[in-house]
CSV table of C-alpha atoms in Angstrom, one decimal:
chain,number,residue,atom,x,y,z
A,1,MET,CA,189.4,-120.6,6.3
A,2,ARG,CA,192.4,-122.5,5.1
A,3,ASP,CA,190.4,-124.1,2.4
A,4,PHE,CA,190.2,-120.6,0.9
A,5,LYS,CA,193.9,-119.9,0.9
A,6,TYR,CA,193.8,-119.2,-2.8
A,7,ILE,CA,190.5,-117.3,-3.0
A,8,SER,CA,190.5,-113.8,-4.1
A,9,PHE,CA,187.7,-111.4,-4.7
A,10,LEU,CA,186.7,-108.6,-6.9
A,11,LEU,CA,183.8,-106.2,-6.6
A,12,VAL,CA,183.1,-104.1,-9.7
A,13,LEU,CA,181.4,-100.9,-10.1
A,14,VAL,CA,179.4,-101.2,-13.3
A,15,PHE,CA,180.2,-98.1,-15.1
A,16,SER,CA,178.9,-100.3,-17.8
A,17,VAL,CA,176.2,-99.9,-20.2
A,18,LEU,CA,174.4,-96.7,-19.2
A,19,GLY,CA,176.1,-93.6,-17.7
A,20,PHE,CA,176.2,-89.9,-17.3
A,21,ASN,CA,178.5,-86.9,-17.9
A,22,ASN,CA,179.0,-84.5,-15.0
A,23,VAL,CA,176.9,-86.4,-12.4
A,24,SER,CA,176.2,-84.4,-9.4
A,25,HIS,CA,175.6,-86.4,-6.1
A,26,ALA,CA,173.2,-85.6,-3.3
A,27,ALA,CA,175.5,-87.1,-0.7
A,28,ASP,CA,178.9,-88.7,-0.2
A,29,LEU,CA,179.4,-91.8,-2.4
A,30,ILE,CA,179.3,-95.2,-0.7
A,31,THR,CA,182.7,-96.8,-1.5
A,32,TRP,CA,185.0,-99.5,-0.2
A,33,SER,CA,186.2,-98.5,3.3
A,34,THR,CA,190.0,-99.2,2.7
A,35,SER,CA,190.4,-97.8,-0.8
A,36,LYS,CA,187.8,-95.0,-0.4
A,37,SER,CA,186.9,-95.8,-4.0
A,38,LEU,CA,184.6,-98.3,-5.8
A,39,THR,CA,187.6,-100.4,-6.9
A,40,TYR,CA,189.6,-102.5,-4.4
A,41,GLN,CA,192.9,-104.3,-5.1
A,42,ILE,CA,194.4,-106.8,-2.6
A,43,ASN,CA,197.6,-108.9,-2.7
A,44,GLY,CA,197.2,-112.2,-0.7
A,45,SER,CA,195.7,-111.8,2.8
A,46,ALA,CA,193.4,-114.7,3.0
A,47,GLY,CA,190.3,-113.9,5.1
A,48,LYS,CA,190.8,-110.1,4.7
A,49,ILE,CA,187.3,-108.5,4.6
A,50,GLU,CA,186.6,-105.3,2.7
A,51,LYS,CA,183.3,-103.7,3.4
A,52,ALA,CA,181.3,-100.8,2.2
A,53,THR,CA,181.5,-97.4,4.0
A,54,ALA,CA,177.8,-97.7,5.0
A,55,GLY,CA,175.6,-100.5,6.2
A,56,LYS,CA,171.9,-101.2,6.3
A,57,THR,CA,169.7,-101.9,9.3
A,58,SER,CA,166.5,-102.6,7.4
A,59,GLY,CA,165.0,-102.6,3.9
A,60,LYS,CA,165.8,-104.4,0.6
A,61,TRP,CA,169.1,-103.5,-1.1
A,62,TYR,CA,170.8,-104.2,-4.4
A,63,TRP,CA,174.4,-103.7,-5.7
A,64,GLU,CA,176.7,-105.2,-8.3
A,65,VAL,CA,180.4,-106.3,-8.2
A,66,LYS,CA,182.6,-107.0,-11.2
A,67,VAL,CA,185.7,-109.2,-11.1
A,68,ASP,CA,188.4,-107.1,-12.9
A,69,LYS,CA,191.6,-109.1,-12.3
A,70,GLU,CA,192.8,-112.3,-10.9
A,71,THR,CA,196.4,-113.6,-11.1
A,72,ALA,CA,195.7,-117.0,-9.6
A,73,THR,CA,195.9,-119.8,-12.2
A,74,ASN,CA,193.2,-121.9,-10.6
A,75,GLY,CA,190.1,-119.7,-10.5
A,76,VAL,CA,188.9,-116.4,-9.0
A,77,LYS,CA,189.8,-116.2,-5.3
A,78,TRP,CA,187.2,-113.6,-4.4
A,79,MET,CA,184.2,-114.2,-2.2
A,80,ILE,CA,181.3,-111.8,-2.7
A,81,GLY,CA,178.5,-111.2,-0.1
A,82,ILE,CA,177.9,-109.4,3.3
A,83,THR,CA,179.6,-108.8,6.6
A,84,ASN,CA,178.6,-107.3,9.9
A,85,ASP,CA,179.6,-103.9,11.4
A,86,LYS,CA,182.7,-105.5,13.2
A,87,SER,CA,183.8,-107.5,10.1
A,88,SER,CA,183.8,-110.5,12.4
A,89,THR,CA,181.9,-112.8,10.0
A,90,TYR,CA,180.6,-113.0,6.5
A,91,PHE,CA,178.1,-114.7,4.3
A,92,ALA,CA,179.6,-115.0,0.7
A,93,TYR,CA,179.6,-116.7,-2.7
A,94,VAL,CA,182.9,-118.1,-3.7
A,95,GLY,CA,184.4,-117.6,-7.2
A,96,PHE,CA,186.6,-120.6,-7.9
A,97,SER,CA,184.4,-123.2,-6.3
A,98,GLY,CA,180.9,-121.7,-6.5
A,99,ASN,CA,180.4,-122.7,-2.8
A,100,GLN,CA,178.6,-120.6,-0.2
A,101,ILE,CA,180.4,-119.8,3.0
A,102,SER,CA,178.9,-118.6,6.3
A,103,SER,CA,179.4,-119.2,10.0
A,104,ASP,CA,177.6,-122.6,9.4
A,105,GLY,CA,180.4,-123.7,7.2
A,106,ILE,CA,180.9,-124.4,3.5
A,107,LYS,CA,178.0,-125.5,1.3
A,108,PRO,CA,177.8,-126.2,-2.5
A,109,PHE,CA,175.9,-123.4,-4.0
A,110,ALA,CA,176.0,-122.4,-7.7
A,111,ALA,CA,178.3,-121.9,-10.7
A,112,THR,CA,181.8,-120.6,-10.5
A,113,TYR,CA,182.5,-117.1,-11.8
A,114,SER,CA,185.5,-115.7,-13.6
A,115,VAL,CA,187.2,-112.4,-14.6
A,116,GLY,CA,184.7,-110.2,-16.3
A,117,ASP,CA,181.6,-111.7,-14.6
A,118,ILE,CA,179.3,-109.3,-12.8
A,119,ILE,CA,177.8,-110.7,-9.5
A,120,SER,CA,174.7,-109.1,-8.3
A,121,VAL,CA,173.7,-109.1,-4.7
A,122,ALA,CA,170.1,-108.5,-3.4
A,123,VAL,CA,169.8,-108.4,0.5
A,124,ASP,CA,166.5,-108.3,2.3
A,125,VAL,CA,167.6,-107.1,5.8
A,126,ASP,CA,164.1,-107.4,7.2
A,127,ASN,CA,163.7,-111.1,6.2
A,128,ARG,CA,167.4,-111.9,6.4
A,129,THR,CA,167.7,-113.3,2.9
A,130,ILE,CA,170.4,-112.8,0.4
A,131,GLU,CA,170.3,-113.7,-3.4
A,132,TRP,CA,173.2,-113.7,-5.8
A,133,SER,CA,173.0,-113.5,-9.6
A,134,LYS,CA,175.8,-114.2,-12.1
A,135,ASN,CA,175.6,-111.9,-15.2
A,136,GLY,CA,171.8,-111.3,-14.6
A,137,VAL,CA,171.0,-115.0,-13.9
A,138,SER,CA,169.9,-115.9,-10.4
A,139,GLN,CA,172.2,-118.4,-8.6
A,140,GLY,CA,169.9,-118.9,-5.6
A,141,LYS,CA,168.7,-117.4,-2.4
A,142,ALA,CA,169.8,-118.2,1.2
A,143,THR,CA,168.9,-117.0,4.7
A,144,TYR,CA,171.5,-115.7,7.1
A,145,LYS,CA,171.5,-115.9,10.9
A,146,ALA,CA,170.3,-112.8,12.7
A,147,SER,CA,172.9,-113.4,15.4
A,148,ASP,CA,175.7,-113.0,12.9
A,149,PHE,CA,174.5,-109.5,11.9
A,150,PRO,CA,173.0,-108.0,15.2
A,151,ALA,CA,173.4,-104.3,14.3
A,152,SER,CA,173.7,-104.0,10.5
A,153,VAL,CA,174.5,-105.5,7.2
A,154,PHE,CA,177.4,-104.3,5.0
A,155,ALA,CA,178.2,-105.1,1.4
A,156,ALA,CA,181.5,-107.0,1.4
A,157,ILE,CA,184.2,-108.8,-0.6
A,158,ILE,CA,186.7,-111.2,1.0
A,159,SER,CA,190.0,-112.4,-0.2
A,160,ALA,CA,190.6,-116.1,0.2
A,161,SER,CA,194.2,-116.5,-0.8
A,162,ASP,CA,197.5,-115.6,0.9
A,163,SER,CA,199.2,-115.3,-2.6
A,164,ASP,CA,198.3,-113.7,-5.9
A,165,SER,CA,196.5,-110.5,-6.5
A,166,ARG,CA,192.9,-109.5,-7.4
A,167,VAL,CA,190.8,-106.5,-8.3
A,168,ALA,CA,187.1,-105.9,-8.0
A,169,THR,CA,184.9,-102.9,-8.7
A,170,ALA,CA,181.6,-102.2,-7.1
A,171,ASN,CA,178.5,-100.4,-8.3
A,172,PHE,CA,176.3,-99.3,-5.4
A,173,GLY,CA,174.1,-97.2,-7.7
A,174,ALA,CA,176.0,-94.1,-8.5
A,175,SER,CA,176.3,-95.3,-12.1
A,176,PRO,CA,173.5,-97.1,-13.9
A,177,PHE,CA,173.3,-100.8,-13.1
A,178,LYS,CA,174.1,-103.3,-15.7
A,179,TYR,CA,171.1,-105.4,-14.7
A,180,ALA,CA,167.6,-104.3,-13.5
A,181,ILE,CA,167.1,-103.8,-9.8
A,182,PRO,CA,164.7,-106.6,-8.5
A,183,ALA,CA,161.1,-105.3,-7.8
A,184,GLY,CA,160.8,-103.9,-4.3
A,185,TYR,CA,164.6,-103.4,-3.9
A,186,LYS,CA,166.6,-100.2,-3.8
A,187,ALA,CA,170.0,-99.2,-4.9
A,188,TYR,CA,172.5,-99.7,-2.0
A,189,ASP,CA,173.7,-96.1,-2.5
A,190,GLU,CA,170.2,-94.8,-2.7
A,191,ASP,CA,171.1,-91.1,-2.2
A,192,ASN,CA,173.3,-91.2,-5.3
A,193,TYR,CA,171.3,-93.6,-7.5
A,194,ILE,CA,171.3,-92.9,-11.2
A,195,SER,CA,168.5,-94.5,-13.2
A,196,PRO,CA,169.4,-96.2,-16.4
A,197,VAL,CA,169.4,-94.5,-19.8
A,198,GLY,CA,166.1,-94.9,-21.6
A,199,GLN,CA,165.2,-96.0,-25.0
A,200,SER,CA,164.5,-93.8,-28.1
A,201,THR,CA,161.9,-94.3,-30.8
A,202,LEU,CA,163.7,-93.7,-34.2
A,203,LYS,CA,162.2,-92.6,-37.6
A,204,ALA,CA,164.2,-92.6,-40.9
A,205,THR,CA,163.2,-90.5,-44.0
A,206,ALA,CA,164.9,-90.9,-47.4
A,207,GLY,CA,166.4,-88.0,-49.2
A,208,ASP,CA,168.7,-87.5,-52.2
A,209,SER,CA,172.0,-89.2,-51.3
A,210,GLN,CA,171.1,-88.9,-47.7
A,211,VAL,CA,168.8,-90.3,-44.9
A,212,ASN,CA,167.3,-87.9,-42.3
A,213,LEU,CA,166.9,-89.5,-38.8
A,214,SER,CA,164.9,-88.2,-35.9
A,215,TRP,CA,164.1,-89.8,-32.6
A,216,THR,CA,162.6,-89.2,-29.2
A,217,PRO,CA,164.7,-88.3,-26.3
A,218,ALA,CA,165.9,-91.1,-24.0
A,219,ASP,CA,165.7,-90.6,-20.2
A,220,GLN,CA,169.0,-89.7,-18.6
A,221,ALA,CA,170.9,-89.6,-22.0
A,222,SER,CA,173.3,-86.7,-22.6
A,223,SER,CA,174.2,-87.7,-26.2
A,224,TYR,CA,173.4,-90.3,-28.7
A,225,THR,CA,175.2,-92.9,-30.9
A,226,VAL,CA,173.8,-93.5,-34.4
A,227,LYS,CA,174.5,-96.9,-36.0
A,228,ARG,CA,173.9,-98.2,-39.5
A,229,SER,CA,173.8,-101.5,-41.4
A,230,THR,CA,172.9,-102.6,-44.9
A,231,THR,CA,171.4,-105.7,-43.5
A,232,ALA,CA,168.1,-105.9,-41.5
A,233,GLY,CA,168.9,-106.7,-38.0
A,234,GLY,CA,172.6,-105.8,-38.2
A,235,PRO,CA,175.4,-106.0,-37.5
A,236,TYR,CA,175.6,-102.3,-37.1
A,237,THR,CA,178.5,-99.9,-37.4
A,238,SER,CA,178.7,-96.5,-35.5
A,239,ILE,CA,178.4,-93.7,-38.0
A,240,ALA,CA,178.0,-90.8,-35.5
A,241,LYS,CA,178.8,-90.4,-31.8
A,242,SER,CA,178.0,-87.6,-29.2
A,243,VAL,CA,175.1,-86.4,-31.2
A,244,THR,CA,173.1,-83.8,-29.4
A,245,ALA,CA,171.2,-81.8,-32.1
A,246,ASN,CA,167.7,-81.2,-31.1
A,247,VAL,CA,164.9,-79.8,-33.4
A,248,TYR,CA,161.5,-79.2,-31.9
A,249,ASN,CA,162.1,-81.7,-29.1
A,250,GLN,CA,163.2,-84.4,-31.7
A,251,LEU,CA,166.8,-85.4,-31.7
A,252,ALA,CA,168.0,-85.4,-35.3
A,253,TYR,CA,171.0,-86.5,-37.5
A,254,THR,CA,171.5,-86.6,-41.3
A,255,ASP,CA,173.4,-89.4,-42.8
A,256,THR,CA,175.1,-87.7,-45.8
A,257,THR,CA,177.2,-90.8,-46.8
A,258,ALA,CA,174.1,-92.7,-47.9
A,259,ILE,CA,174.2,-93.9,-51.6
A,260,ASN,CA,171.0,-93.6,-53.7
A,261,GLY,CA,169.3,-96.9,-54.3
A,262,THR,CA,170.8,-98.6,-51.2
A,263,THR,CA,168.6,-99.6,-48.3
A,264,TYR,CA,170.1,-98.7,-44.9
A,265,TYR,CA,169.0,-99.9,-41.5
A,266,TYR,CA,169.5,-97.6,-38.5
A,267,THR,CA,169.4,-97.7,-34.6
A,268,VAL,CA,170.2,-95.0,-32.1
A,269,SER,CA,171.1,-95.4,-28.5
A,270,GLY,CA,171.4,-92.9,-25.6
A,271,VAL,CA,174.8,-92.4,-24.0
A,272,ASN,CA,175.8,-90.9,-20.6
A,273,ASN,CA,179.5,-90.7,-19.8
A,274,SER,CA,180.8,-94.0,-21.2
A,275,SER,CA,177.6,-95.9,-20.6
A,276,GLU,CA,175.3,-96.7,-23.6
A,277,GLY,CA,171.6,-97.4,-23.3
A,278,PRO,CA,169.4,-99.9,-25.2
A,279,ALA,CA,169.1,-99.6,-28.9
A,280,SER,CA,166.0,-98.0,-30.4
A,281,ASN,CA,163.8,-99.7,-32.8
A,282,GLU,CA,165.3,-100.4,-36.2
A,283,ALA,CA,164.3,-97.9,-38.9
A,284,SER,CA,165.1,-98.2,-42.7
A,285,ALA,CA,165.1,-96.0,-45.7
A,286,THR,CA,166.4,-96.0,-49.2
A,287,PRO,CA,167.7,-92.7,-50.6
A,288,VAL,CA,166.8,-91.7,-54.2
A,289,ALA,CA,167.8,-89.0,-56.4
A,290,ALA,CA,165.6,-86.0,-56.1
A,291,ILE,CA,163.2,-85.2,-58.9
A,292,LYS,CA,163.9,-81.8,-60.2
A,293,PRO,CA,161.0,-79.6,-61.4
A,294,ASN,CA,159.9,-80.4,-65.0
A,295,GLU,CA,162.0,-83.6,-65.2
A,296,GLN,CA,158.8,-85.6,-64.7
A,297,ALA,CA,156.7,-83.6,-67.2
A,298,ILE,CA,153.8,-85.4,-68.8
A,299,LEU,CA,152.6,-84.7,-72.4
A,300,ASP,CA,148.9,-85.9,-72.3
A,301,VAL,CA,146.6,-86.7,-75.2
A,302,ALA,CA,142.8,-86.8,-74.6
A,303,ILE,CA,140.5,-87.7,-77.5
A,304,GLU,CA,137.0,-86.1,-76.9
A,305,LYS,CA,135.1,-89.4,-77.7
A,306,GLU,CA,135.5,-93.0,-77.1
A,307,LYS,CA,133.7,-93.9,-80.3
A,308,ALA,CA,133.0,-92.3,-83.7
A,309,LYS,CA,131.5,-93.5,-87.0
A,310,VAL,CA,133.2,-93.3,-90.3
A,311,GLY,CA,132.9,-89.8,-91.6
A,312,GLU,CA,132.5,-88.3,-88.2
A,313,GLU,CA,134.9,-85.6,-86.9
A,314,PHE,CA,136.6,-85.5,-83.5
A,315,THR,CA,139.2,-83.7,-81.6
A,316,ALA,CA,142.3,-84.6,-79.5
A,317,ASP,CA,143.5,-82.2,-76.7
A,318,LEU,CA,147.1,-81.8,-75.9
A,319,SER,CA,148.0,-80.9,-72.3
A,320,LEU,CA,151.1,-80.5,-70.1
A,321,LYS,CA,151.1,-81.8,-66.6
A,322,ASN,CA,153.8,-81.9,-63.7
A,323,VAL,CA,155.5,-78.8,-65.0
A,324,ASN,CA,156.5,-75.4,-63.7
A,325,ASP,CA,156.9,-72.2,-65.7
A,326,ILE,CA,157.1,-73.8,-69.1
A,327,TYR,CA,157.0,-71.4,-72.1
A,328,ALA,CA,157.9,-73.5,-75.1
A,329,GLU,CA,157.2,-76.9,-76.5
A,330,ASP,CA,158.6,-79.1,-79.3
A,331,PHE,CA,156.9,-82.4,-79.8
A,332,VAL,CA,155.9,-85.1,-82.3
A,333,ILE,CA,152.5,-86.7,-82.6
A,334,ASN,CA,151.6,-89.9,-84.4
A,335,TYR,CA,148.2,-90.9,-85.6
A,336,ASP,CA,146.8,-93.8,-87.6
A,337,SER,CA,146.4,-92.3,-91.1
A,338,THR,CA,144.6,-95.5,-92.3
A,339,LEU,CA,141.7,-94.8,-89.9
A,340,MET,CA,141.6,-91.1,-89.5
A,341,GLN,CA,142.4,-88.0,-91.5
A,342,TYR,CA,144.2,-85.1,-89.9
A,343,LEU,CA,142.2,-81.8,-90.5
A,344,GLY,CA,144.4,-79.3,-88.7
A,345,TYR,CA,144.6,-77.6,-85.3
A,346,THR,CA,142.9,-75.1,-83.1
A,347,GLU,CA,145.1,-72.7,-81.1
A,348,ILE,CA,144.4,-72.1,-77.4
A,349,ALA,CA,144.4,-68.5,-76.2
A,350,GLY,CA,147.9,-67.6,-74.9
A,351,TYR,CA,149.7,-70.3,-77.0
A,352,LYS,CA,150.7,-70.1,-80.6
A,353,VAL,CA,151.9,-72.7,-83.1
A,354,TYR,CA,155.2,-71.5,-84.8
A,355,ASN,CA,155.9,-74.6,-86.8
A,356,GLU,CA,153.7,-77.4,-88.0
A,357,THR,CA,155.4,-80.3,-90.0
A,358,ASN,CA,153.0,-82.9,-91.5
A,359,ASP,CA,154.4,-85.8,-93.5
A,360,ASN,CA,150.8,-86.8,-94.5
A,361,LYS,CA,151.6,-90.4,-93.3
A,362,GLY,CA,150.6,-90.0,-89.7
A,363,THR,CA,153.4,-87.9,-88.2
A,364,LEU,CA,153.0,-84.4,-87.0
A,365,ARG,CA,155.5,-82.1,-85.4
A,366,PHE,CA,154.7,-78.9,-83.6
A,367,ILE,CA,156.7,-76.0,-82.1
A,368,VAL,CA,154.6,-74.0,-79.7
A,369,ALA,CA,155.3,-71.0,-77.5
A,370,SER,CA,153.6,-69.0,-74.9
A,371,GLN,CA,152.4,-65.5,-75.5
A,372,GLY,CA,153.9,-63.6,-72.6
A,373,LYS,CA,154.9,-64.4,-68.9
A,374,ASN,CA,151.3,-64.8,-67.8
A,375,HIS,CA,150.9,-67.9,-70.0
A,376,GLY,CA,153.7,-70.1,-68.5
A,377,ILE,CA,152.4,-73.5,-67.9
A,378,SER,CA,152.5,-74.5,-64.2
A,379,THR,CA,149.4,-76.6,-63.9
A,380,ASP,CA,147.5,-79.2,-65.9
A,381,THR,CA,147.2,-76.9,-69.0
A,382,LEU,CA,145.5,-77.5,-72.4
A,383,PHE,CA,147.7,-75.7,-75.0
A,384,LEU,CA,146.6,-77.2,-78.4
A,385,THR,CA,143.6,-79.1,-80.0
A,386,LEU,CA,144.1,-81.3,-83.0
A,387,LYS,CA,141.2,-82.1,-85.4
A,388,PHE,CA,140.6,-85.4,-87.1
A,389,LYS,CA,137.9,-87.2,-89.3
A,390,ALA,CA,137.2,-90.9,-89.1
A,391,ILE,CA,137.8,-92.5,-92.5
A,392,ALA,CA,137.8,-96.3,-91.8
A,393,ALA,CA,136.6,-98.6,-89.1
A,394,GLY,CA,139.0,-99.9,-86.4
A,395,GLU,CA,140.7,-98.8,-83.1
A,396,GLY,CA,142.9,-95.9,-83.9
A,397,LYS,CA,145.3,-93.9,-81.5
A,398,VAL,CA,146.8,-90.5,-81.2
A,399,ASP,CA,150.2,-90.9,-79.7
A,400,SER,CA,152.7,-88.4,-78.4
A,401,LEU,CA,156.0,-89.9,-79.4
A,402,THR,CA,158.6,-87.5,-78.2
A,403,GLY,CA,158.7,-84.1,-76.7
A,404,ARG,CA,161.0,-81.4,-75.3
A,405,ILE,CA,160.0,-78.4,-73.1
A,406,ALA,CA,161.7,-75.4,-71.7
A,407,ASP,CA,161.4,-72.9,-69.0
A,408,THR,CA,163.5,-69.7,-69.0
A,409,LYS,CA,166.7,-71.5,-67.6
A,410,GLN,CA,166.9,-74.9,-69.4
A,411,GLU,CA,165.3,-77.5,-71.6
A,412,TYR,CA,163.8,-80.9,-70.5
A,413,ASP,CA,163.2,-84.0,-72.5
A,414,ILE,CA,159.8,-85.7,-71.8
A,415,LYS,CA,160.5,-89.3,-70.8
A,416,PRO,CA,159.1,-91.9,-73.1
A,417,ALA,CA,156.9,-93.3,-70.4
A,418,ASN,CA,155.4,-89.8,-69.9
A,419,ALA,CA,154.5,-89.2,-73.6
A,420,LEU,CA,151.0,-90.5,-73.4
A,421,GLN,CA,148.4,-91.6,-76.0
A,422,ASP,CA,144.6,-92.1,-76.4
A,423,THR,CA,142.5,-94.3,-78.5
A,424,ILE,CA,139.2,-94.1,-80.3
A,425,LEU,CA,136.9,-96.9,-81.7
A,426,ILE,CA,135.9,-96.1,-85.2
A,427,GLU,CA,132.7,-98.0,-86.3
A,428,LYS,CA,131.5,-98.9,-89.7
A,429,PRO,CA,128.3,-97.3,-91.0
A,430,SER,CA,125.1,-99.2,-90.3
A,431,PHE,CA,125.1,-100.5,-94.0
A,432,LEU,CA,127.7,-102.4,-96.2
A,433,ASP,CA,128.8,-101.0,-99.5
A,434,VAL,CA,127.3,-98.5,-102.0
A,435,ASN,CA,125.4,-100.9,-104.4
A,436,ARG,CA,124.6,-103.4,-101.5
A,437,SER,CA,126.5,-106.2,-103.1
A,438,GLY,CA,128.2,-107.2,-99.9
A,439,GLU,CA,131.7,-106.0,-100.7
A,440,TYR,CA,133.5,-102.8,-101.9
A,441,THR,CA,134.7,-102.7,-105.4
A,442,LEU,CA,135.5,-100.1,-108.1
A,443,LEU,CA,131.8,-100.1,-109.0
A,444,ASP,CA,131.0,-98.6,-105.6
A,445,LEU,CA,133.5,-95.9,-106.2
A,446,SER,CA,132.1,-95.1,-109.6
A,447,ILE,CA,128.5,-94.7,-108.3
A,448,ASP,CA,129.7,-92.2,-105.6
A,449,ALA,CA,131.8,-90.4,-108.1
A,450,PHE,CA,128.5,-90.0,-110.2
A,451,TYR,CA,126.7,-88.6,-107.2
A,452,PHE,CA,129.7,-86.5,-106.0
A,453,GLY,CA,128.6,-83.1,-104.7
A,454,LEU,CA,125.0,-84.0,-104.1
A,455,THR,CA,123.1,-84.4,-100.9
A,456,ALA,CA,122.0,-87.7,-99.7
A,457,ALA,CA,118.4,-86.8,-100.5
A,458,ASP,CA,119.3,-86.2,-104.2
A,459,THR,CA,120.7,-89.8,-104.6
A,460,ASP,CA,118.6,-92.9,-105.5
A,461,LYS,CA,118.4,-94.2,-102.0
A,462,THR,CA,116.2,-97.1,-103.1
A,463,LEU,CA,119.2,-98.6,-104.9
A,464,TYR,CA,122.3,-97.1,-103.2
A,465,ASP,CA,123.9,-96.0,-100.0
A,466,ALA,CA,126.0,-93.3,-101.6
A,467,ASP,CA,126.3,-91.3,-98.4
A,468,GLN,CA,128.9,-93.6,-96.9
A,469,THR,CA,129.9,-91.3,-94.1
A,470,GLU,CA,126.4,-90.4,-93.2
A,471,ASP,CA,127.0,-86.6,-93.2
A,472,ASN,CA,124.1,-86.0,-95.7
A,473,GLN,CA,126.6,-85.1,-98.4
A,474,VAL,CA,128.5,-87.2,-101.0
A,475,GLY,CA,131.9,-85.9,-101.1
A,476,ASP,CA,135.7,-86.7,-100.8
A,477,ASP,CA,135.2,-88.3,-97.4
A,478,ASP,CA,132.9,-90.9,-99.0
A,479,LEU,CA,135.2,-91.6,-101.9
A,480,VAL,CA,138.2,-91.9,-99.5
A,481,TYR,CA,136.3,-94.4,-97.4
A,482,ILE,CA,135.3,-96.5,-100.3
A,483,VAL,CA,138.9,-96.6,-101.6
A,484,ASN,CA,140.1,-97.8,-98.2
A,485,GLN,CA,137.5,-100.4,-98.0
A,486,MET,CA,138.4,-101.6,-101.6
A,487,LEU,CA,142.0,-101.9,-100.6
A,488,ALA,CA,141.1,-103.9,-97.6
A,489,ASN,CA,138.9,-106.3,-99.6
A,490,THR,CA,140.8,-109.4,-100.4
A,491,ASN,CA,138.0,-110.6,-102.7
A,492,TYR,CA,138.3,-107.6,-105.0
A,493,ASN,CA,139.6,-109.1,-108.2
A,494,PRO,CA,142.8,-107.0,-108.7
A,495,HIS,CA,143.9,-108.1,-105.3
A,496,LYS,CA,143.7,-111.9,-106.1
């Protein structure tokens, strides 16, 4: 044993990543025999064996040891492994050299280990095998001699230095293990075994300057830590700890520090005592300002026809949408006065026009109010119909330019994108001009002026098409149409 004069060992109880508050134990905890605790400190004493307070005569058993402290300058002088009931021999894995030591001597084995490393031990008493892992990575398996352990096998740590001091902490299972127990094995302290904290499933829902989080409970968790990042995948910063709020079996937390327009990424993890479980899935949300009632109001325009011929009348309905309890409207409508003539409006029962401004150039302004509380607009509601007459060919539109509405508490401007329009295709009559010359001139206007006031049947239809608007009457609409066509005729002599 003189080769191990400087070896010291440390077994660590992993009160690490997953733990509990107020754990109650079914039986006395298995500890180290001398310290009567899970942590053991020794100064010097090469060959000193510290074993667990209970041994195993059969079965497969797992425990973990963490090296907490080592004052030697040339490596950890701990050996971790097993001993017999009389502490007369041991089978161990050495820290500073990575060797394996047994009654058969010293053998090269695996990597060295240092302060902070966790050495896992898995012993199969029935088949006399022992496997060590360093920080979750197997370092190899070996077989021990039955004659060295005739009665039982004990978890053990052994100091291998007459100088320096070293500390180790064991976890026999009374706290969640850092690494998963191998299949078929049990926690060394089976009676007090605590299973690891489970994993939650997280959901994030955006609000106004906040994000609402909810998640499923994690097994063995007594509280939760919420973490946040502005980058997918992290790194994350804890924004809430010891969260326990439960709503309908869903854990919940509201992040009220979120800024509208910023995308946040969240995880949540269960915690018990000082141990934290695995992170949940990542959930993201982008908070946005809440849309208040009537701020997304729509002023809609719907022309009754897709097409009309010159001289034909048509209507355009005005409606409000996405509103609640609106009782007054002030809005501006624009129409193409070169293609259509405004003829007036028709009021809808329950709504009255209190002001109509017409510039006769295509712009109309109306102020309309409801007639009593039963006529407040809260659904898609038609409140006014405009009347037009087609006077020239082309594609014309009726456009709601601006608008303001009011409920009984405040006024709201209709957003430009929500002030809608509609179009109508106005077609030429089936013929050309009045005297059939192929273009409109002052002569066409003069002929219709001659027939003004007559029906189409009273005109000389063998020579002329005086009823330009095809309404069986020669009137102002025909003369207006002819004038518009004259003005559009670049071949008409006064225009040259």
